[in-house]
Structure formats: C-alpha cells, structure tokens
mmCIF file of C-alpha atoms and ligand atoms in Angstrom:
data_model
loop_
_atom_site.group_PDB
_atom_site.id
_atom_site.type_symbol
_atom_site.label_atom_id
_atom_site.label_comp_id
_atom_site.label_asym_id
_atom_site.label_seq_id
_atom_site.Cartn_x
_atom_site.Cartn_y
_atom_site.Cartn_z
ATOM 1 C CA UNK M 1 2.959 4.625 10.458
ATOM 2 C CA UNK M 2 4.182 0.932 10.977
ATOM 3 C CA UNK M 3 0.751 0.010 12.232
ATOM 4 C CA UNK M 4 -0.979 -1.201 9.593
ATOM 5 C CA UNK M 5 2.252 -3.770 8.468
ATOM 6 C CA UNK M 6 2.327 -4.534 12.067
ATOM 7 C CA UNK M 7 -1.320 -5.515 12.290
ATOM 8 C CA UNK M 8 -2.566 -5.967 9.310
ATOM 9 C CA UNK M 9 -3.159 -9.282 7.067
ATOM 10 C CA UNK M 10 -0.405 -12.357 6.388
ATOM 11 C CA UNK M 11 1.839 -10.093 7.221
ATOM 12 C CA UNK M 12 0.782 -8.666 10.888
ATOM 13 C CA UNK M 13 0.412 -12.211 11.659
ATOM 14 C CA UNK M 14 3.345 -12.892 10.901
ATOM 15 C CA UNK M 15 4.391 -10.472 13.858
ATOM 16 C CA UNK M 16 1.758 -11.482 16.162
ATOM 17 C CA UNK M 17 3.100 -15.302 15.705
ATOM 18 C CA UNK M 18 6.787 -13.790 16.752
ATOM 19 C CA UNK M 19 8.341 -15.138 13.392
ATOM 20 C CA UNK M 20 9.898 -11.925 12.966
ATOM 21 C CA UNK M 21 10.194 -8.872 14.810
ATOM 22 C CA UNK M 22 10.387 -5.007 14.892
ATOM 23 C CA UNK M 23 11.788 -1.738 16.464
ATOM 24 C CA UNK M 24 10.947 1.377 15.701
ATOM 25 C CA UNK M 25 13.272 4.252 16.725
ATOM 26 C CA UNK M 26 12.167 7.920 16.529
ATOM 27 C CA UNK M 27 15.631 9.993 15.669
ATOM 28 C CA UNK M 28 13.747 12.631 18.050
ATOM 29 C CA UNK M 29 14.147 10.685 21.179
ATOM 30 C CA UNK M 30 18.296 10.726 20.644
ATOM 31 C CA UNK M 31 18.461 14.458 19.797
ATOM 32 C CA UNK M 32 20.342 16.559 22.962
ATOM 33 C CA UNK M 33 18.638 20.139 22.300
ATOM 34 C CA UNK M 34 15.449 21.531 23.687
ATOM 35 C CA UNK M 35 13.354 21.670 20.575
ATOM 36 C CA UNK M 36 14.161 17.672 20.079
ATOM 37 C CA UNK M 37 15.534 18.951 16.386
ATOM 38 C CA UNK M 38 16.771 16.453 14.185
ATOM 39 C CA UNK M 39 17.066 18.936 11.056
ATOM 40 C CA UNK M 40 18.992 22.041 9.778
ATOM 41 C CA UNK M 41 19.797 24.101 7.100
ATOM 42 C CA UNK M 42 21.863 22.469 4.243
ATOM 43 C CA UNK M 43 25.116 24.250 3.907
ATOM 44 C CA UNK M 44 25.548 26.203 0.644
ATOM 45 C CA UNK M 45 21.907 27.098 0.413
ATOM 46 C CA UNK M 46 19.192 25.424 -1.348
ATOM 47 C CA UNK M 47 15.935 24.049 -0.526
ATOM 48 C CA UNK M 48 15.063 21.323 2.483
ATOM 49 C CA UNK M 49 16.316 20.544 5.399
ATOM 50 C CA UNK M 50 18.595 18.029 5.955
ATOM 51 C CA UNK M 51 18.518 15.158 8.952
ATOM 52 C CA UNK M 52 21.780 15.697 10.860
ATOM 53 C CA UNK M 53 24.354 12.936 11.128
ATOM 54 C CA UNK M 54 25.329 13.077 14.701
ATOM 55 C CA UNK M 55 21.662 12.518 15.598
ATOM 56 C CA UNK M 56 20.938 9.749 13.162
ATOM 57 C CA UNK M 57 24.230 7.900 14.249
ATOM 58 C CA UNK M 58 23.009 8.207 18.349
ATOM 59 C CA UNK M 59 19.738 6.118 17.204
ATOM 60 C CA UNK M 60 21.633 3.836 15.059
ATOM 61 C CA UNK M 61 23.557 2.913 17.921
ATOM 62 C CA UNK M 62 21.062 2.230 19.969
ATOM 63 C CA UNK M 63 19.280 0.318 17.736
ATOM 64 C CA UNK M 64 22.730 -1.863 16.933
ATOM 65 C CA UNK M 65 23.153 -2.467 20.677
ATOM 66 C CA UNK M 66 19.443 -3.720 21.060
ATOM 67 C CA UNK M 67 20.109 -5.971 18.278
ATOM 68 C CA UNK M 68 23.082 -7.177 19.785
ATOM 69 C CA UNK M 69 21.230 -8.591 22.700
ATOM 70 C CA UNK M 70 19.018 -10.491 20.564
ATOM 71 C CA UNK M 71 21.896 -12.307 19.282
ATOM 72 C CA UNK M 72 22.415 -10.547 16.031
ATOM 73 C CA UNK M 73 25.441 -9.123 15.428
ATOM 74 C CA UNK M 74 26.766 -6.850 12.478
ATOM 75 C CA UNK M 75 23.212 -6.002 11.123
ATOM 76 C CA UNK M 76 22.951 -4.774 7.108
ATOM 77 C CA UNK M 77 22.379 -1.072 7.819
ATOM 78 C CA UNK M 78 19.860 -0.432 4.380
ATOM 79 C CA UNK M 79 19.412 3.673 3.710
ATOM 80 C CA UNK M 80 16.235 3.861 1.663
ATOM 81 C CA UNK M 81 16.655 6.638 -1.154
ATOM 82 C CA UNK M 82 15.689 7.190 -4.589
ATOM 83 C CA UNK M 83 19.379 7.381 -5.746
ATOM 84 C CA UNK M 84 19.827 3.518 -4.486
ATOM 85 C CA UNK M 85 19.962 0.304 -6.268
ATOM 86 C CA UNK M 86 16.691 -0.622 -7.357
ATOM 87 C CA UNK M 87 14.638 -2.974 -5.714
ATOM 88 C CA UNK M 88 13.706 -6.446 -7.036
ATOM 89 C CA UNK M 89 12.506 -10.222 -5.993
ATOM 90 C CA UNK M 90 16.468 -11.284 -5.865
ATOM 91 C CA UNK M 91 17.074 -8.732 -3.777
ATOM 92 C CA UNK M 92 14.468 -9.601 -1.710
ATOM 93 C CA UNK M 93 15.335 -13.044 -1.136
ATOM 94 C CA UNK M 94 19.046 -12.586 -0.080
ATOM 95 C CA UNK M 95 17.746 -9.803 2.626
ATOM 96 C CA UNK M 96 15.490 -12.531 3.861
ATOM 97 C CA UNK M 97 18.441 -14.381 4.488
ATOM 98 C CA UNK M 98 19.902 -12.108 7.009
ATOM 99 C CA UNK M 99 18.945 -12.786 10.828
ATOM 100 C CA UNK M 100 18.871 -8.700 11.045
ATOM 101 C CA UNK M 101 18.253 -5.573 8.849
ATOM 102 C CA UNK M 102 18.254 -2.101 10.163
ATOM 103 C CA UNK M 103 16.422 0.311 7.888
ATOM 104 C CA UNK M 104 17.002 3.987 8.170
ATOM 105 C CA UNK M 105 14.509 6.303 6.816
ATOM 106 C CA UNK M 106 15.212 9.936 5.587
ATOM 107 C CA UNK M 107 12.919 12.550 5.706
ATOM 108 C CA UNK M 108 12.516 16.434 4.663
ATOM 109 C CA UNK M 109 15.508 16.642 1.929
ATOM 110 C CA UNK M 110 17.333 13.390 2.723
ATOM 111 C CA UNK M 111 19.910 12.504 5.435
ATOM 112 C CA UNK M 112 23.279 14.305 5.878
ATOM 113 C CA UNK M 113 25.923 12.578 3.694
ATOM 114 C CA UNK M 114 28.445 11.531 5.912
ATOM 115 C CA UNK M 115 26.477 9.560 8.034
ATOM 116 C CA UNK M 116 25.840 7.214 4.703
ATOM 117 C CA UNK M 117 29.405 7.635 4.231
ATOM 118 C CA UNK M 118 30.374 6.140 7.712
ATOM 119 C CA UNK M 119 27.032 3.834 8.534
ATOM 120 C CA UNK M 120 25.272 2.400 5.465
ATOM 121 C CA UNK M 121 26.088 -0.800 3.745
ATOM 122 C CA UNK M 122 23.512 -0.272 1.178
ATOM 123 C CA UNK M 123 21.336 2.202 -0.476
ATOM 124 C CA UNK M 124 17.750 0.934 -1.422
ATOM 125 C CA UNK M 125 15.481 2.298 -3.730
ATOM 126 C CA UNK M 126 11.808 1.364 -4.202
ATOM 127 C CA UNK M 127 11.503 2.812 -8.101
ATOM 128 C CA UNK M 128 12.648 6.076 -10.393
ATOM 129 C CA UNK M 129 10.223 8.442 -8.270
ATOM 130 C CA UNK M 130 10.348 10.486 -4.840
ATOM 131 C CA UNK M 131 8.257 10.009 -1.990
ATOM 132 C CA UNK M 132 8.361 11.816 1.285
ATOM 133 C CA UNK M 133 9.595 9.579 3.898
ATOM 134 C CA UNK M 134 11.699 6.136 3.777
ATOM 135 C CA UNK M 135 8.985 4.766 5.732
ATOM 136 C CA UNK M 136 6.402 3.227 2.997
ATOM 137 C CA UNK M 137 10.104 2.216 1.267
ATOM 138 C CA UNK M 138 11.047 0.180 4.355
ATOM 139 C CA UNK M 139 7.554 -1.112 4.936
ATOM 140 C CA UNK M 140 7.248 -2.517 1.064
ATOM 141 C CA UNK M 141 10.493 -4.079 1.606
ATOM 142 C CA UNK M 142 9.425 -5.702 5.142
ATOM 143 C CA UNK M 143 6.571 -6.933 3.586
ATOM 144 C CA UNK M 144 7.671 -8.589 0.528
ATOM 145 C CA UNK M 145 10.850 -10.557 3.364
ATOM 146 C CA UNK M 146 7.904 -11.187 5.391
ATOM 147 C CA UNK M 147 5.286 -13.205 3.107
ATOM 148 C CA UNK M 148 7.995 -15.327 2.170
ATOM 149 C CA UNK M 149 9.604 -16.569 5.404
ATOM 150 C CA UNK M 150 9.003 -20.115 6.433
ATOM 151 C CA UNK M 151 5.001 -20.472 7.924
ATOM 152 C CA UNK M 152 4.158 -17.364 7.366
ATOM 153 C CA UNK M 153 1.913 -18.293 4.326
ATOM 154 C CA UNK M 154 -0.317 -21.367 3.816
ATOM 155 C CA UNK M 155 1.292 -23.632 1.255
ATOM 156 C CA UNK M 156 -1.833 -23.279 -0.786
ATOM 157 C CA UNK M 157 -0.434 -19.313 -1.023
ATOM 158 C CA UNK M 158 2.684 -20.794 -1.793
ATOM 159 C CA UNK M 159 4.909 -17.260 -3.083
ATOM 160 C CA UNK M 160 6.555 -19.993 -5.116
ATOM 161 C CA UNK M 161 4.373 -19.557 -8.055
ATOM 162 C CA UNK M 162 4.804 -15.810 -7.602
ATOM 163 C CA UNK M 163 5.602 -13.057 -10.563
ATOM 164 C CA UNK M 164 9.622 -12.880 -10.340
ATOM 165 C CA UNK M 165 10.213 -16.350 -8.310
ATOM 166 C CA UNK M 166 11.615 -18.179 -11.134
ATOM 167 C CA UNK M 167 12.504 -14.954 -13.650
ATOM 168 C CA UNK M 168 9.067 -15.011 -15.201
ATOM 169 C CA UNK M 169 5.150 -12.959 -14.453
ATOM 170 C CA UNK M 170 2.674 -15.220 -12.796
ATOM 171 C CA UNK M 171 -0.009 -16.957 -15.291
ATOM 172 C CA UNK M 172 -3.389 -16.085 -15.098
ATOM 173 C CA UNK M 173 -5.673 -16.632 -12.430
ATOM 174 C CA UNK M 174 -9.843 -17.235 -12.462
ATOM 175 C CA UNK M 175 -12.563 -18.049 -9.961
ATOM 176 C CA UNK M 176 -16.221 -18.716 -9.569
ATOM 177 C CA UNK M 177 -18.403 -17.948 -11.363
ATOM 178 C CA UNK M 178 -17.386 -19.556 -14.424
ATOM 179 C CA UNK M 179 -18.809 -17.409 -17.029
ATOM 180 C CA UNK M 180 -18.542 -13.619 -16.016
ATOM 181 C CA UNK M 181 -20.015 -10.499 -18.518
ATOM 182 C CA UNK M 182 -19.437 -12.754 -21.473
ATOM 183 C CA UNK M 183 -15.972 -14.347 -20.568
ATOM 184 C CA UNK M 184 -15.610 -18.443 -19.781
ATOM 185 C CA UNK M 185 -12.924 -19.781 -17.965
ATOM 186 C CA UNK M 186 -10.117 -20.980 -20.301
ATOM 187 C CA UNK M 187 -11.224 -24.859 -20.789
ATOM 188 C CA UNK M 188 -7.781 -26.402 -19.490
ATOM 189 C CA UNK M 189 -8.444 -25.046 -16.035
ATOM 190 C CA UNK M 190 -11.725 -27.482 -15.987
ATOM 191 C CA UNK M 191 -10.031 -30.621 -17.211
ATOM 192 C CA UNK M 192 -8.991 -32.215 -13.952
ATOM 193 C CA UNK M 193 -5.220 -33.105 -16.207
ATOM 194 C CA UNK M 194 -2.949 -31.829 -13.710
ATOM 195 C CA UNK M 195 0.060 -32.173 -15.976
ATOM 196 C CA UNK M 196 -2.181 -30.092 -18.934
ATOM 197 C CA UNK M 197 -3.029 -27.269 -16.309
ATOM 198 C CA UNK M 198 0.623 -27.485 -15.211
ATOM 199 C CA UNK M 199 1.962 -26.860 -18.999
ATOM 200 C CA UNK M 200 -0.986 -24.135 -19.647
ATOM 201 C CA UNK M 201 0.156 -22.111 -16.719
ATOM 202 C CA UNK M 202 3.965 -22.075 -17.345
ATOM 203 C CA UNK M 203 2.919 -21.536 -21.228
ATOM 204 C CA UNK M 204 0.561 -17.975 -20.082
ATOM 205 C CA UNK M 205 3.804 -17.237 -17.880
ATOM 206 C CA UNK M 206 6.142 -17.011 -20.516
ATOM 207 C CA UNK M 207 3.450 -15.592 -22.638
ATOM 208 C CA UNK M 208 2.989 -12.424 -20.534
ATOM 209 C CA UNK M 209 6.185 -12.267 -19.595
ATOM 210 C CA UNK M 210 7.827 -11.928 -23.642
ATOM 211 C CA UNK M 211 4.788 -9.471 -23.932
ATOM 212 C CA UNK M 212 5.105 -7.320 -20.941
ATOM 213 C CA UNK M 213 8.259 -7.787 -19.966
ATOM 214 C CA UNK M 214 11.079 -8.705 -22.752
ATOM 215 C CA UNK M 215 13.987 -7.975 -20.622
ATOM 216 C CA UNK M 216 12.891 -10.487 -18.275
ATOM 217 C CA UNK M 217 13.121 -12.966 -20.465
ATOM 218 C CA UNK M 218 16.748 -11.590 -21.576
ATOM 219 C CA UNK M 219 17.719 -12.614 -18.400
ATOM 220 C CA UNK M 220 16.731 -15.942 -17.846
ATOM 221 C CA UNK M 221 17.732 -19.055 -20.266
ATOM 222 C CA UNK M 222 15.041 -20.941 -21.257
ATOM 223 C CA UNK M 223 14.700 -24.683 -21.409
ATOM 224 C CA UNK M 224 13.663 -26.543 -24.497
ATOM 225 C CA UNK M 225 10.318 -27.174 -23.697
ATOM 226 C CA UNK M 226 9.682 -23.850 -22.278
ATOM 227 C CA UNK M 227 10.901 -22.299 -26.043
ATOM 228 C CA UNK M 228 8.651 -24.727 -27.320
ATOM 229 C CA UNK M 229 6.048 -23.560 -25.751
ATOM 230 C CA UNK M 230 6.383 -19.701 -25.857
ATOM 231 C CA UNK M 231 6.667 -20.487 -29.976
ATOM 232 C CA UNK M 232 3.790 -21.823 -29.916
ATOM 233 C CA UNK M 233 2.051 -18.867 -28.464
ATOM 234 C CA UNK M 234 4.185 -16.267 -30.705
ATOM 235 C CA UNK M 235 2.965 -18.336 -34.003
ATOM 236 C CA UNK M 236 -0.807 -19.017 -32.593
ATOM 237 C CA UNK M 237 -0.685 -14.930 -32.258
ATOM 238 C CA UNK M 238 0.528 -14.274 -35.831
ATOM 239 C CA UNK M 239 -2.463 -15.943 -36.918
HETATM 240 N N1 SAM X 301 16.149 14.938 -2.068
HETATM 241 C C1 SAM X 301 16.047 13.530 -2.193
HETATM 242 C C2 SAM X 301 16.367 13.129 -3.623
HETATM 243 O O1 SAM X 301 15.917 13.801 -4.542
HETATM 244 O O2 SAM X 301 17.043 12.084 -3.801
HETATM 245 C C3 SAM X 301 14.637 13.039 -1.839
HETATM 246 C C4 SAM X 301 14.289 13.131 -0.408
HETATM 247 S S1 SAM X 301 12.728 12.397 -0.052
HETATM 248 C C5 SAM X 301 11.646 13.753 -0.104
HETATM 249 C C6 SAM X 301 12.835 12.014 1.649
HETATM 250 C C7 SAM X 301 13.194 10.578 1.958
HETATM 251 O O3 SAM X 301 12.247 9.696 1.386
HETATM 252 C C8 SAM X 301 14.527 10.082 1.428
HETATM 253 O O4 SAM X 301 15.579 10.477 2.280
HETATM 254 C C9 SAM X 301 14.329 8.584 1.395
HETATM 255 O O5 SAM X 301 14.614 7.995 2.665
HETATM 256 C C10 SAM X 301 12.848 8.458 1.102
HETATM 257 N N2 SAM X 301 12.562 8.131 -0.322
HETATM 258 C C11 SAM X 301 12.001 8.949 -1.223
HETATM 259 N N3 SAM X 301 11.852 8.332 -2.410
HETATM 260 C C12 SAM X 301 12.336 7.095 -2.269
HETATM 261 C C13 SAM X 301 12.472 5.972 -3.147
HETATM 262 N N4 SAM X 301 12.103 6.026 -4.421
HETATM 263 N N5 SAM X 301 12.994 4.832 -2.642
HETATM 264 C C14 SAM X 301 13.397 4.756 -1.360
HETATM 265 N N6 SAM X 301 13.296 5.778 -0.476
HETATM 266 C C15 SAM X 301 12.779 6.942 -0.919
#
C-alpha cells in the first residue's frame, strides 16, 4: 500500500533523495502460531475482530530497536483511530519536528486496548468518519511532514503560502490562458506592483477564510491592516 507515497511525486522524491525514510512492518511476520494470526474474537461478543496486543507489541519492538540504531531514540508511538485528536497543519508541524515517528495502523475492528494503554503516546485521527485500515491515515500524515521538510519542495512551491500556514485559506490562484469560458484574470495579478498583488492575495485570504471558515478566523488575532482589509471586502459585498 505504501507504494505510491514511496514513489510517487514531491513526495517519493523526497524518499528517493534519502531526506527521510521508512519501515514498514507486517504484524504477521511477529505472530508465533501456524496460521500467522494476528486477530481474534473480541471478548463479550460483538462484531469484528480485534488485532491482539501481544502481537502488535512484538513488531513494535522491533521496529523501536531498528530505530534505535539509526540514532533515534524514544520515538512518538502515533495509533491512528477515529476516536483520536483530530488532525490539523499545527499538528503537523510539531510531528515534523521529531527525528522519529512510529505509526501503528489498526485493522478489522481496531487494536486490542491495552496495547494503547501500555504503547501509544498519541491517538491520531484523520476526520469524524471510519475507514478500514490506519494505513491511508498514516500515509496523509507522512505526506503532509514530508512536503514541508527542508529541500523537499522548490521554493517557488514554497508550503509557506499554504491554506493553514499562517491560520488563514490560501488566496486564489489563475493561469494561462487569461480569459477562460467568459472569466478574465482579476486585473491586480497583471499589474507587475508586487506590493498591490501582495495586499490582493492576503485580502482574498482573509476573504475566504471569514466566508468558509469563521472559526478560523476566531482563532487567530488579526493585525490592523489585515481588519482593514477584510472590512473592506465585508462592505464591498453588502453592496
Ligand atoms: N471500530 C473502530 C471505531 O469505530 O472506532 C473502527 C475501526 S476501523 C474499521 C480500522 C482501523 O482503521 C482503525 O483501527 C484505525 O487504525 C483506522 N482508522 C479508521 N478510521 C480512521 C480515522 N478517521 N482516522 C485514523 N485512523 C482511522
């Protein structure tokens, strides 16, 4: 499944150019019965099975010890699961301070209790719905560290500018051809100011983000001049 992060995109190069690195570890290869069973029956009935701690805990050793002789000691050991804290661009950028992250993914019904009782620092969700494996989870999260670790994008894709960077929704963005079904180019983006363009963007930013997302804004104190300019949009669109 970890293919196409691994070797796709900004992102796969970023793997192929050994900035970061992975591990994958199958629970199946640390199970001790015949059948390679990493499952069974949850106790007091119900529907699912449930991935058994004893076997989870095996791999998450060995993945701690492999860590350990890359240098990295005491890993953040992330359980992705709906019932986590919800993920978000802060969150993102203090994970992509740590030198290691060891992501264990559930599967079937989830994982068995104690073993996130005993081995998980933090639970990680990826939104208020359920999908069937940790794995797209982990490789959403790997992917949004990824794009922003130093070289890994050009500075003309600078995630600076990104939605969420600095508490607001990216502005507006247009290419060739300049008139398309009807629609020009707003006429700021042609003026060759710099300082206009730079005003227009940060003005659309605040724009969508009081229209789309209020609670952003609720968060984040604004400085004069960007109030001044979100006014100015809230008055123009009164009109
Ligand atoms: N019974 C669990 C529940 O309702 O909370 C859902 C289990 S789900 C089918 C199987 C695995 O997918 C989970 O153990 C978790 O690792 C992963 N998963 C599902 N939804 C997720 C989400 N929104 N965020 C992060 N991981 C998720």
């Amino acid at each position: 499944m970890f293919d196409i992060l691994i070797n796709f995109g900004v992102v796969g190069r970023a793997f192929t150019n050994k900035i970061c690195d992975i591990e994958l570890y199958n629970p199946r290869d640390f199970t001790t019965n015949n059948y390679k069973k990493v499952d069974d029956k949850p106790f007091g009935g119900g529907a699912g099975m449930i991935m058994k701690p004893d076997i989870l805990e095996n791999t998450l050793i060995s993945a701690i010890e492999q860590l350990k002789n890359k240098g990295v000691i005491n890993p953040l050991k992330i359980y992705l699961s709906p019932k986590g804290e919800k993920i978000n661009q802060n969150l993102i950028n203090k994970l992509s301070l740590e030198k290691g992250l060891i992501f264990v993914c559930g599967r079937y019904e989830g994982i068995d209790e104690r073993f996130i009782e005993n081995n998980v620092d933090i639970e990680l969700s990826i939104g208020d719905f359920v999908v069937s494996g940790g794995e797209l989870p982990t490789m959403i999260i790997i992917d949004a560290i990824v794009r922003q670790l130093p070289n890994v994008l050009n500075s003309e894709d600078s995630v600076i500018a990104d939605s969420f960077m600095n508490g607001l929704l990216d502005y507006p963005h247009y290419t060739t051809p300049r008139e398309y079904k009807g629609k020009n180019i707003p006429n700021v983006l042609l003026s060759g100011n710099h300082k206009q363009i730079e005003l227009w963007r940060l003005q659309m930013s605040l724009w969508h983000t009081y229209k789309r997302r209020p609670d952003l804004l609720e968060q984040r104190k604004l400085t004069d001049l960007e109030s001044r300019l979100l006014q100015e949009m809230i008055e123009q669109n009164k009109k």
